[in-house]
Amino acid sequence: MTAPDIVARIIGEEAQPVVVVDGFHPDPDALRAAAIATPFGPAHHHYPGIRAALPDDYLTQVRGVVALILRDAFGVRAAVDVIDASFSIVTTPPDRLTVPQRLPHVDAVAPGRIALVHYLSPGGGDGTAFFRHRATGYETIDAARAPGYHAALNREIATDPPHGYVHDDTPLFARTALVEARYNRAVIYRSAMLHSGAITRPDTLPPDPATGRLTVTAFLSAR
């Protein structure tokens, strides 16, 4: 088996680490087959699509490379808990998105939280974009920043509500980086970073894991 190719990037004015791993899983074809054979259901927590359970051994298969990245790129040497991990497919048409789904977002403001997206569409498809909020200059949102950030954002969207998926610069947000999707590539980043799925073809979002934007999404917490 070829070792994963790991590249750590430092992005934005806040110099946050974003780690890109090609060859992330030792058998992505088997993983796709498992997704195709697994029933999907509605997602929660604002995710614009559907989710399904992972094979029991998924995290075991990638634990070594994830532990290495958490240690070397994020300085994590304590125990790590898995908060959530699942197959995910974006399926919601742009006109059916809620307002939070039309904006860059953070997954958590608590320290020690890490997000992982593993792309499993053979053609690559849409990746992940990272952003700076123009009015505040924030690229990450922690508990101290959250009240001021949300107050500023609510004022902005009250007069100019967003439309559709965001994948590039907008009047409210500047894109700081884009990680392109590739088959069996993973991107790992702090959950407090403003980001969005870079959905560039919102007219083609099939719910079928064989043809849709199939990913694994996972959320970790370092103790």
Coordinates of N, CA, C and O in Angstrom, one line a residue, residues 14-198:
E14 N -4.9 34.8 9.6 CA -4.8 34.2 10.9 C -3.9 33.0 10.9 O -3.7 32.4 11.9
A15 N -3.3 32.7 9.7 CA -2.3 31.6 9.6 C -2.7 30.3 10.2 O -2.1 29.7 11.1
Q16 N -3.9 29.8 9.8 CA -4.4 28.6 10.3 C -3.9 27.4 9.5 O -3.8 27.5 8.2
P17 N -3.6 26.3 10.1 CA -3.2 25.1 9.4 C -4.4 24.4 8.7 O -5.5 24.2 9.4
V18 N -4.2 24.0 7.5 CA -5.2 23.1 6.8 C -4.4 22.0 6.1 O -3.4 22.3 5.4
V19 N -4.7 20.8 6.5 CA -3.9 19.6 6.0 C -4.6 18.9 4.9 O -5.8 18.5 5.1
V20 N -4.0 18.7 3.8 CA -4.6 17.9 2.7 C -3.8 16.6 2.5 O -2.6 16.6 2.5
V21 N -4.6 15.5 2.5 CA -4.0 14.2 2.4 C -4.6 13.4 1.2 O -5.8 13.2 1.1
D22 N -3.7 13.1 0.3 CA -4.1 12.3 -0.9 C -3.7 10.8 -0.5 O -2.7 10.5 0.1
G23 N -4.6 9.9 -1.0 CA -4.4 8.5 -0.7 C -4.8 8.3 0.8 O -4.1 7.5 1.5
F24 N -5.8 8.9 1.3 CA -6.1 8.9 2.7 C -6.5 7.5 3.2 O -6.1 7.1 4.3
H25 N -7.4 6.8 2.5 CA -7.9 5.5 2.9 C -7.3 4.4 2.1 O -7.1 4.6 0.9
P26 N -6.9 3.3 2.8 CA -6.3 2.2 2.0 C -7.1 1.5 1.0 O -6.6 0.9 0.1
D27 N -8.5 1.6 1.1 CA -9.3 0.9 0.1 C -10.6 1.8 -0.2 O -11.7 1.5 0.2
P28 N -10.4 2.9 -0.9 CA -11.6 3.8 -1.1 C -12.7 3.1 -2.0 O -13.8 3.5 -1.8
D29 N -12.3 2.2 -2.9 CA -13.3 1.5 -3.7 C -14.3 0.7 -2.8 O -15.5 0.7 -3.0
A30 N -13.7 0.0 -1.8 CA -14.5 -0.7 -0.9 C -15.4 0.2 -0.1 O -16.6 -0.1 0.3
L31 N -14.9 1.4 0.3 CA -15.6 2.3 1.0 C -16.8 2.9 0.2 O -17.9 3.0 0.7
R32 N -16.6 3.2 -1.1 CA -17.7 3.6 -1.9 C -18.7 2.5 -2.1 O -19.9 2.8 -2.0
A33 N -18.3 1.2 -2.2 CA -19.2 0.1 -2.3 C -20.1 0.0 -1.1 O -21.3 -0.2 -1.1
A34 N -19.5 0.3 0.1 CA -20.2 0.2 1.4 C -21.3 1.4 1.4 O -22.4 1.2 1.8
A35 N -20.9 2.5 0.9 CA -21.8 3.7 0.9 C -23.0 3.4 0.0 O -24.2 3.7 0.3
I36 N -22.7 2.8 -1.2 CA -23.8 2.4 -2.2 C -24.8 1.4 -1.6 O -26.0 1.4 -1.9
A37 N -24.3 0.6 -0.7 CA -25.1 -0.5 -0.1 C -25.8 0.0 1.2 O -26.5 -0.8 1.8
T38 N -25.6 1.2 1.6 CA -26.1 1.6 2.9 C -27.2 2.6 2.8 O -27.1 3.5 1.9
P39 N -28.3 2.5 3.5 CA -29.4 3.5 3.4 C -29.0 4.8 4.0 O -28.4 4.9 5.1
F40 N -29.4 5.9 3.3 CA -29.2 7.2 3.7 C -30.5 7.8 4.3 O -31.6 7.4 3.9
G41 N -30.3 8.8 5.2 CA -31.5 9.5 5.7 C -31.2 11.0 5.9 O -30.1 11.4 5.6
P42 N -32.2 11.8 6.2 CA -32.0 13.2 6.4 C -30.9 13.5 7.4 O -30.7 12.9 8.4
A43 N -30.1 14.6 7.1 CA -29.0 15.0 7.9 C -29.6 16.0 9.0 O -30.7 16.5 8.8
H44 N -28.8 16.3 9.9 CA -29.2 17.3 11.0 C -28.1 18.4 11.1 O -27.1 18.4 10.3
H45 N -28.3 19.3 12.0 CA -27.2 20.4 12.2 C -26.9 21.2 11.0 O -25.8 21.5 10.7
H46 N -27.9 21.5 10.2 CA -27.8 22.4 9.1 C -27.1 21.8 7.9 O -26.9 22.5 6.9
Y47 N -26.8 20.6 7.9 CA -26.1 20.0 6.7 C -27.1 19.9 5.6 O -28.2 19.3 5.8
P48 N -26.8 20.4 4.4 CA -27.8 20.5 3.3 C -27.9 19.2 2.5 O -27.6 19.2 1.3
G49 N -28.2 18.1 3.1 CA -28.2 16.8 2.4 C -28.6 15.7 3.2 O -29.4 15.8 4.2
I50 N -28.0 14.5 2.9 CA -28.3 13.3 3.6 C -27.1 12.6 4.1 O -26.0 12.9 3.7
R51 N -27.3 11.7 5.1 CA -26.1 11.0 5.7 C -26.4 9.6 6.0 O -27.6 9.2 6.0
A52 N -25.4 8.8 6.2 CA -25.5 7.4 6.5 C -24.4 6.9 7.3 O -23.3 7.6 7.4
A53 N -24.6 5.8 8.0 CA -23.5 5.2 8.9 C -22.3 4.7 8.1 O -22.4 4.2 7.0
L54 N -21.2 4.9 8.7 CA -19.9 4.4 8.2 C -19.7 2.9 8.5 O -20.2 2.4 9.5
P55 N -18.8 2.2 7.8 CA -18.4 0.9 8.2 C -17.7 1.0 9.6 O -17.1 2.0 9.9
D56 N -17.9 -0.1 10.4 CA -17.3 0.0 11.7 C -15.8 0.2 11.8 O -15.3 0.7 12.8
D57 N -15.1 -0.2 10.7 CA -13.6 -0.2 10.8 C -13.1 1.1 10.1 O -11.9 1.2 9.9
Y58 N -14.0 2.0 9.7 CA -13.4 3.2 9.0 C -12.4 3.9 9.8 O -11.3 4.2 9.3
L59 N -12.7 4.3 11.0 CA -11.8 5.1 11.8 C -10.5 4.3 12.2 O -9.4 4.9 12.3
T60 N -10.7 3.0 12.3 CA -9.5 2.2 12.6 C -8.5 2.2 11.4 O -7.3 2.3 11.6
Q61 N -9.1 2.3 10.2 CA -8.2 2.2 9.0 C -7.4 3.5 8.8 O -6.4 3.5 8.2
V62 N -7.9 4.7 9.3 CA -7.3 5.9 9.1 C -6.7 6.5 10.4 O -6.1 7.6 10.4
R63 N -6.8 5.8 11.5 CA -6.4 6.4 12.8 C -4.9 6.8 12.8 O -4.6 7.8 13.4
G64 N -4.0 6.0 12.2 CA -2.6 6.3 12.3 C -2.3 7.6 11.6 O -1.6 8.5 12.2
V65 N -2.8 7.8 10.4 CA -2.5 9.1 9.7 C -3.1 10.3 10.4 O -2.6 11.4 10.4
V66 N -4.4 10.1 10.9 CA -5.0 11.2 11.6 C -4.3 11.6 12.8 O -4.0 12.7 13.1
A67 N -3.8 10.6 13.6 CA -3.0 10.9 14.8 C -1.8 11.6 14.5 O -1.4 12.6 15.2
L68 N -1.1 11.2 13.4 CA 0.1 11.9 13.0 C -0.1 13.4 12.7 O 0.6 14.3 13.1
I69 N -1.2 13.6 11.9 CA -1.6 15.0 11.5 C -2.0 15.8 12.7 O -1.5 17.0 12.9
L70 N -2.8 15.3 13.6 CA -3.2 16.0 14.8 C -2.0 16.4 15.6 O -1.9 17.5 16.2
R71 N -1.0 15.5 15.7 CA 0.2 15.8 16.5 C 1.1 16.9 15.9 O 1.4 17.9 16.5
D72 N 1.4 16.7 14.6 CA 2.4 17.5 13.9 C 1.8 18.8 13.4 O 2.5 19.9 13.5
A73 N 0.6 18.9 13.0 CA 0.0 20.1 12.4 C -0.8 20.9 13.4 O -0.8 22.1 13.3
F74 N -1.4 20.2 14.4 CA -2.3 20.9 15.3 C -1.8 20.8 16.8 O -2.5 21.4 17.7
G75 N -0.7 20.2 17.0 CA -0.1 20.1 18.3 C -0.9 19.3 19.3 O -0.8 19.6 20.6
V76 N -1.7 18.4 18.8 CA -2.6 17.6 19.7 C -1.8 16.4 20.2 O -1.5 15.5 19.4
R77 N -1.6 16.3 21.5 CA -1.0 15.1 22.1 C -1.8 14.4 23.1 O -1.4 13.5 23.7
A78 N -3.0 15.0 23.4 CA -4.0 14.4 24.3 C -4.9 13.4 23.6 O -4.8 13.2 22.4
A79 N -5.7 12.8 24.4 CA -6.7 11.8 23.8 C -7.7 12.6 22.9 O -8.0 13.7 23.1
V80 N -8.2 11.9 21.9 CA -9.1 12.5 20.9 C -10.4 11.6 20.9 O -10.3 10.4 20.8
D81 N -11.5 12.3 21.0 CA -12.8 11.7 20.9 C -13.4 12.0 19.6 O -13.3 13.0 19.0
V82 N -14.2 11.0 19.0 CA -14.9 11.2 17.8 C -16.3 11.6 18.2 O -17.1 10.9 18.8
I83 N -16.7 12.8 17.8 CA -18.0 13.4 18.1 C -19.0 12.8 17.2 O -20.1 12.4 17.5
D84 N -18.7 12.8 15.9 CA -19.6 12.3 14.9 C -18.8 12.0 13.6 O -17.8 12.6 13.3
A85 N -19.2 11.0 12.9 CA -18.6 10.6 11.6 C -19.6 9.8 10.8 O -20.3 8.9 11.3
S86 N -19.7 10.2 9.5 CA -20.8 9.6 8.7 C -20.5 9.8 7.2 O -19.7 10.7 6.8
F87 N -21.1 9.0 6.3 CA -21.1 9.3 4.9 C -22.1 10.5 4.8 O -23.1 10.6 5.5
S88 N -21.8 11.4 3.8 CA -22.6 12.6 3.6 C -22.7 12.9 2.1 O -21.7 12.7 1.4
I89 N -23.9 13.3 1.7 CA -24.1 13.7 0.3 C -24.9 15.0 0.3 O -26.0 15.1 0.9
V90 N -24.3 16.1 -0.3 CA -25.1 17.4 -0.5 C -26.2 17.1 -1.5 O -25.8 16.7 -2.7
T91 N -27.4 17.5 -1.2 CA -28.5 17.2 -2.1 C -29.5 18.4 -2.2 O -30.3 18.4 -3.1
T92 N -29.4 19.4 -1.4 CA -30.5 20.4 -1.3 C -30.3 21.4 -2.5 O -29.3 22.0 -2.6
P93 N -31.4 21.7 -3.2 CA -31.4 22.7 -4.3 C -31.2 24.1 -3.7 O -31.6 24.3 -2.5
P94 N -30.5 25.0 -4.4 CA -30.2 26.3 -3.8 C -31.4 27.1 -3.3 O -31.4 27.7 -2.3
D95 N -32.6 26.9 -4.0 CA -33.7 27.7 -3.5 C -34.4 27.1 -2.3 O -35.4 27.7 -1.7
R96 N -33.9 25.9 -1.8 CA -34.5 25.3 -0.6 C -33.5 25.4 0.6 O -33.8 24.9 1.6
L97 N -32.4 26.1 0.4 CA -31.5 26.3 1.5 C -32.0 27.2 2.5 O -32.7 28.2 2.2
T98 N -31.7 26.9 3.8 CA -32.0 27.9 4.9 C -30.9 29.0 4.8 O -29.9 28.8 4.1
V99 N -31.1 30.1 5.5 CA -30.2 31.2 5.5 C -28.8 30.7 6.0 O -27.8 31.0 5.4
P100 N -28.7 30.0 7.1 CA -27.4 29.5 7.6 C -26.7 28.7 6.5 O -25.4 28.7 6.5
Q101 N -27.4 27.9 5.7 CA -26.8 27.0 4.7 C -26.3 27.8 3.5 O -25.5 27.3 2.7
R102 N -26.6 29.1 3.4 CA -26.2 30.0 2.3 C -25.0 30.8 2.7 O -24.5 31.6 1.9
L103 N -24.4 30.5 3.9 CA -23.3 31.3 4.4 C -22.1 30.4 4.8 O -22.3 29.3 5.2
P104 N -20.9 30.9 4.7 CA -19.8 30.2 5.4 C -20.1 30.0 6.9 O -20.8 30.8 7.4
H105 N -19.6 28.9 7.5 CA -20.0 28.6 8.8 C -18.8 28.0 9.5 O -17.8 27.7 8.9
V106 N -19.0 27.9 10.9 CA -18.0 27.1 11.6 C -18.8 25.9 12.2 O -20.0 26.0 12.4
D107 N -18.0 24.8 12.5 CA -18.7 23.6 13.0 C -18.7 23.7 14.5 O -19.6 23.0 15.1
A108 N -17.8 24.4 15.2 CA -17.8 24.5 16.6 C -16.9 25.6 17.0 O -15.9 26.0 16.2
V109 N -17.1 26.3 18.1 CA -16.3 27.4 18.6 C -15.4 26.9 19.8 O -14.5 27.7 20.2
A110 N -15.6 25.7 20.3 CA -14.8 25.2 21.4 C -13.4 24.9 21.0 O -13.2 24.4 19.9
P111 N -12.4 25.2 21.8 CA -11.0 24.9 21.5 C -10.9 23.3 21.4 O -11.6 22.6 22.0
G112 N -9.9 22.9 20.6 CA -9.6 21.5 20.4 C -10.5 20.7 19.5 O -10.4 19.5 19.4
R113 N -11.4 21.4 18.8 CA -12.3 20.7 17.9 C -11.7 20.7 16.5 O -11.2 21.8 16.0
I114 N -11.7 19.6 15.8 CA -11.1 19.4 14.5 C -12.2 18.8 13.6 O -12.9 17.9 14.0
A115 N -12.2 19.2 12.3 CA -13.1 18.7 11.3 C -12.3 18.0 10.2 O -11.2 18.3 9.9
L116 N -12.9 17.0 9.6 CA -12.3 16.2 8.6 C -13.4 16.0 7.5 O -14.5 15.6 7.8
V117 N -13.0 16.2 6.2 CA -13.8 15.9 5.1 C -13.0 15.0 4.1 O -11.9 15.3 3.8
H118 N -13.6 13.8 3.8 CA -12.9 12.8 3.0 C -13.7 12.7 1.7 O -14.9 12.3 1.7
Y119 N -13.2 13.1 0.5 CA -13.9 13.1 -0.7 C -13.8 11.7 -1.4 O -12.8 11.1 -1.6
L120 N -15.0 11.3 -1.8 CA -15.1 9.9 -2.4 C -15.8 9.8 -3.7 O -16.3 8.8 -4.1
S121 N -15.9 11.0 -4.4 CA -16.4 10.9 -5.8 C -15.3 10.8 -6.8 O -14.3 11.6 -6.8
P122 N -15.3 9.7 -7.6 CA -14.2 9.5 -8.5 C -13.8 10.6 -9.4 O -12.7 10.8 -9.8
G123 N -14.8 11.4 -9.8 CA -14.5 12.6 -10.7 C -13.9 13.8 -10.0 O -13.6 14.8 -10.6
G124 N -13.8 13.7 -8.7 CA -13.3 14.9 -7.9 C -14.5 15.7 -7.4 O -14.8 15.6 -6.2
G125 N -15.1 16.5 -8.2 CA -16.3 17.2 -7.8 C -15.9 18.5 -7.0 O -14.8 19.0 -7.1
D126 N -16.8 18.9 -6.2 CA -16.7 20.1 -5.4 C -15.9 19.9 -4.1 O -16.2 19.0 -3.4
G127 N -15.0 20.8 -3.8 CA -14.2 20.7 -2.6 C -14.7 21.6 -1.5 O -15.9 21.7 -1.2
T128 N -13.7 22.2 -0.8 CA -14.0 23.0 0.4 C -13.3 24.3 0.3 O -12.2 24.4 0.0
A129 N -14.1 25.4 0.6 CA -13.5 26.7 0.6 C -13.5 27.3 2.0 O -14.4 27.0 2.8
F130 N -12.5 28.2 2.2 CA -12.4 28.9 3.5 C -12.5 30.4 3.3 O -12.1 30.9 2.2
F131 N -12.9 31.1 4.3 CA -13.3 32.5 4.2 C -12.9 33.4 5.3 O -12.7 32.9 6.4
R132 N -12.9 34.7 5.0 CA -12.7 35.8 6.0 C -14.0 36.6 5.9 O -14.4 37.0 4.8
H133 N -14.6 37.0 7.1 CA -15.7 37.9 7.1 C -15.2 39.3 7.0 O -14.4 39.7 7.8
R134 N -15.6 40.0 5.9 CA -15.0 41.3 5.6 C -15.2 42.3 6.7 O -14.3 43.1 7.0
A135 N -16.4 42.4 7.3 CA -16.7 43.5 8.2 C -15.9 43.3 9.5 O -15.4 44.3 10.1
T136 N -15.7 42.1 10.0 CA -14.9 41.9 11.2 C -13.5 41.5 11.0 O -12.6 41.6 11.9
G137 N -13.2 41.0 9.8 CA -11.9 40.5 9.6 C -11.6 39.1 10.1 O -10.5 38.5 10.0
Y138 N -12.6 38.5 10.7 CA -12.5 37.2 11.3 C -12.4 36.0 10.3 O -13.2 36.0 9.4
E139 N -11.5 35.1 10.5 CA -11.4 33.9 9.7 C -11.7 32.7 10.6 O -12.0 31.6 10.1
T140 N -11.7 32.9 11.9 CA -12.1 31.8 12.9 C -13.0 32.5 13.9 O -12.9 33.7 14.1
I141 N -14.0 31.7 14.4 CA -14.9 32.2 15.4 C -14.8 31.4 16.7 O -15.0 30.2 16.6
D142 N -14.4 32.0 17.8 CA -14.3 31.3 19.0 C -15.4 31.9 19.9 O -16.2 32.7 19.5
A143 N -15.5 31.4 21.2 CA -16.6 31.9 22.0 C -16.6 33.4 22.3 O -17.6 34.0 22.4
A144 N -15.4 34.0 22.3 CA -15.3 35.4 22.6 C -15.7 36.2 21.4 O -16.3 37.3 21.5
R145 N -15.4 35.7 20.2 CA -15.8 36.5 19.0 C -17.2 36.3 18.6 O -17.8 37.1 17.8
A146 N -17.8 35.2 19.0 CA -19.1 34.8 18.4 C -20.2 35.9 18.6 O -20.9 36.1 17.6
P147 N -20.4 36.5 19.7 CA -21.5 37.5 19.8 C -21.3 38.6 18.9 O -22.3 39.0 18.2
G148 N -20.1 39.2 18.8 CA -19.9 40.3 17.9 C -20.0 40.0 16.4 O -20.6 40.7 15.6
Y149 N -19.5 38.8 16.1 CA -19.6 38.3 14.7 C -21.1 38.1 14.3 O -21.5 38.6 13.3
H150 N -21.8 37.4 15.1 CA -23.2 37.1 14.8 C -24.1 38.4 14.7 O -24.9 38.5 13.9
A151 N -23.8 39.4 15.6 CA -24.5 40.6 15.6 C -24.2 41.4 14.2 O -25.1 41.9 13.6
A152 N -22.9 41.4 13.8 CA -22.6 42.1 12.6 C -23.2 41.4 11.4 O -23.7 42.0 10.5
L153 N -23.1 40.0 11.4 CA -23.6 39.2 10.3 C -25.1 39.4 10.2 O -25.7 39.5 9.1
N154 N -25.8 39.4 11.3 CA -27.3 39.5 11.3 C -27.7 40.9 10.7 O -28.7 41.0 10.0
R155 N -27.0 41.9 11.0 CA -27.3 43.2 10.4 C -27.1 43.2 8.9 O -27.9 43.8 8.2
E156 N -26.0 42.6 8.5 CA -25.7 42.5 7.0 C -26.8 41.7 6.3 O -27.3 42.2 5.2
I157 N -27.2 40.6 6.8 CA -28.1 39.7 6.0 C -29.5 40.2 6.1 O -30.4 39.8 5.3
A158 N -29.8 41.1 7.1 CA -31.1 41.7 7.2 C -31.4 42.6 6.0 O -32.6 42.7 5.5
T159 N -30.4 43.2 5.4 CA -30.6 44.1 4.3 C -30.2 43.5 3.0 O -30.6 43.9 1.9
D160 N -29.4 42.5 3.0 CA -28.9 41.8 1.8 C -28.8 40.3 2.0 O -27.7 39.8 2.2
P161 N -29.9 39.6 2.0 CA -29.8 38.2 2.3 C -29.1 37.4 1.3 O -29.1 37.8 0.1
P162 N -28.4 36.4 1.7 CA -27.6 35.6 0.7 C -28.4 34.7 -0.2 O -29.6 34.4 0.1
H163 N -27.9 34.3 -1.3 CA -28.6 33.5 -2.3 C -27.7 32.3 -2.7 O -26.6 32.5 -3.1
G164 N -28.3 31.1 -2.5 CA -27.6 29.9 -3.0 C -26.4 29.6 -2.2 O -26.1 30.1 -1.2
Y165 N -25.6 28.6 -2.8 CA -24.4 28.1 -2.2 C -23.3 29.2 -2.4 O -23.2 29.8 -3.4
V166 N -22.4 29.3 -1.4 CA -21.2 30.2 -1.5 C -20.0 29.4 -1.8 O -19.7 28.4 -1.1
H167 N -19.2 29.7 -2.8 CA -18.0 29.0 -3.1 C -16.8 29.9 -3.4 O -15.7 29.5 -3.6
D168 N -17.1 31.2 -3.6 CA -16.1 32.2 -3.9 C -16.3 33.5 -3.2 O -17.2 33.6 -2.3
D169 N -15.6 34.6 -3.6 CA -15.8 35.9 -2.9 C -17.3 36.3 -3.0 O -17.9 36.1 -4.1
T170 N -17.8 37.0 -2.0 CA -19.1 37.6 -2.0 C -18.9 39.0 -1.3 O -17.9 39.3 -0.8
P171 N -20.0 39.8 -1.4 CA -19.9 41.1 -0.7 C -19.6 41.0 0.8 O -19.0 41.9 1.4
L172 N -20.0 39.9 1.4 CA -19.8 39.8 2.9 C -18.5 39.0 3.2 O -18.0 39.2 4.3
F173 N -18.1 38.1 2.4 CA -17.0 37.2 2.7 C -15.9 37.2 1.6 O -16.3 37.2 0.4
A174 N -14.7 37.1 2.0 CA -13.6 36.9 1.0 C -13.0 35.5 1.1 O -12.8 35.0 2.3
R175 N -12.9 34.8 0.0 CA -12.4 33.5 0.1 C -10.9 33.5 0.3 O -10.1 34.2 -0.4
T176 N -10.4 32.8 1.3 CA -8.9 32.8 1.6 C -8.2 31.6 1.0 O -7.0 31.6 0.8
A177 N -9.0 30.5 0.8 CA -8.3 29.3 0.2 C -9.4 28.4 -0.3 O -10.6 28.4 0.1
L178 N -9.0 27.5 -1.3 CA -9.9 26.5 -1.8 C -9.1 25.2 -1.8 O -8.0 25.1 -2.4
V179 N -9.7 24.1 -1.3 CA -9.1 22.8 -1.4 C -10.0 22.0 -2.4 O -11.2 21.8 -2.2
E180 N -9.4 21.7 -3.5 CA -10.1 21.0 -4.6 C -10.4 19.5 -4.2 O -9.5 18.9 -3.5
A181 N -11.5 19.0 -4.5 CA -11.8 17.6 -4.2 C -11.1 16.7 -5.2 O -11.0 17.0 -6.4
R182 N -10.5 15.6 -4.7 CA -10.0 14.6 -5.5 C -10.4 13.2 -4.8 O -10.6 13.2 -3.6
Y183 N -10.5 12.2 -5.7 CA -10.9 10.9 -5.1 C -9.9 10.5 -4.1 O -8.6 10.5 -4.3
N184 N -10.4 10.1 -2.9 CA -9.6 9.6 -1.8 C -8.7 10.7 -1.2 O -7.6 10.4 -0.6
R185 N -9.1 11.9 -1.3 CA -8.4 13.0 -0.7 C -9.2 13.4 0.6 O -10.4 13.4 0.6
A186 N -8.4 13.8 1.7 CA -9.1 14.3 2.9 C -8.5 15.7 3.2 O -7.3 16.0 2.9
V187 N -9.3 16.5 3.8 CA -8.9 17.8 4.3 C -9.2 17.9 5.8 O -10.3 17.5 6.2
I188 N -8.3 18.3 6.6 CA -8.4 18.4 8.0 C -8.1 19.8 8.5 O -7.1 20.4 8.1
Y189 N -9.0 20.4 9.3 CA -8.9 21.8 9.7 C -9.6 22.0 11.0 O -10.4 21.2 11.5
R190 N -9.3 23.1 11.7 CA -9.9 23.5 12.9 C -11.4 23.8 12.7 O -11.7 24.5 11.7
S191 N -12.3 23.3 13.5 CA -13.7 23.4 13.3 C -14.1 24.9 13.4 O -15.2 25.3 13.0
A192 N -13.3 25.7 14.1 CA -13.7 27.2 14.2 C -13.4 28.0 13.0 O -13.7 29.2 13.0
M193 N -12.9 27.4 11.9 CA -12.6 28.2 10.7 C -13.9 28.4 9.9 O -14.6 27.4 9.7
L194 N -14.1 29.5 9.4 CA -15.2 29.8 8.5 C -15.0 29.1 7.2 O -13.9 29.3 6.5
H195 N -15.9 28.3 6.8 CA -15.7 27.4 5.6 C -17.1 27.1 5.0 O -18.1 27.3 5.6
S196 N -17.0 26.5 3.8 CA -18.3 26.0 3.1 C -17.9 25.0 2.1 O -16.8 25.1 1.5
G197 N -18.8 24.1 1.8 CA -18.6 23.2 0.7 C -18.6 24.1 -0.6 O -19.5 24.9 -0.7
A198 N -17.6 23.9 -1.4 CA -17.5 24.8 -2.6 C -18.4 24.2 -3.7 O -17.9 23.6 -4.7

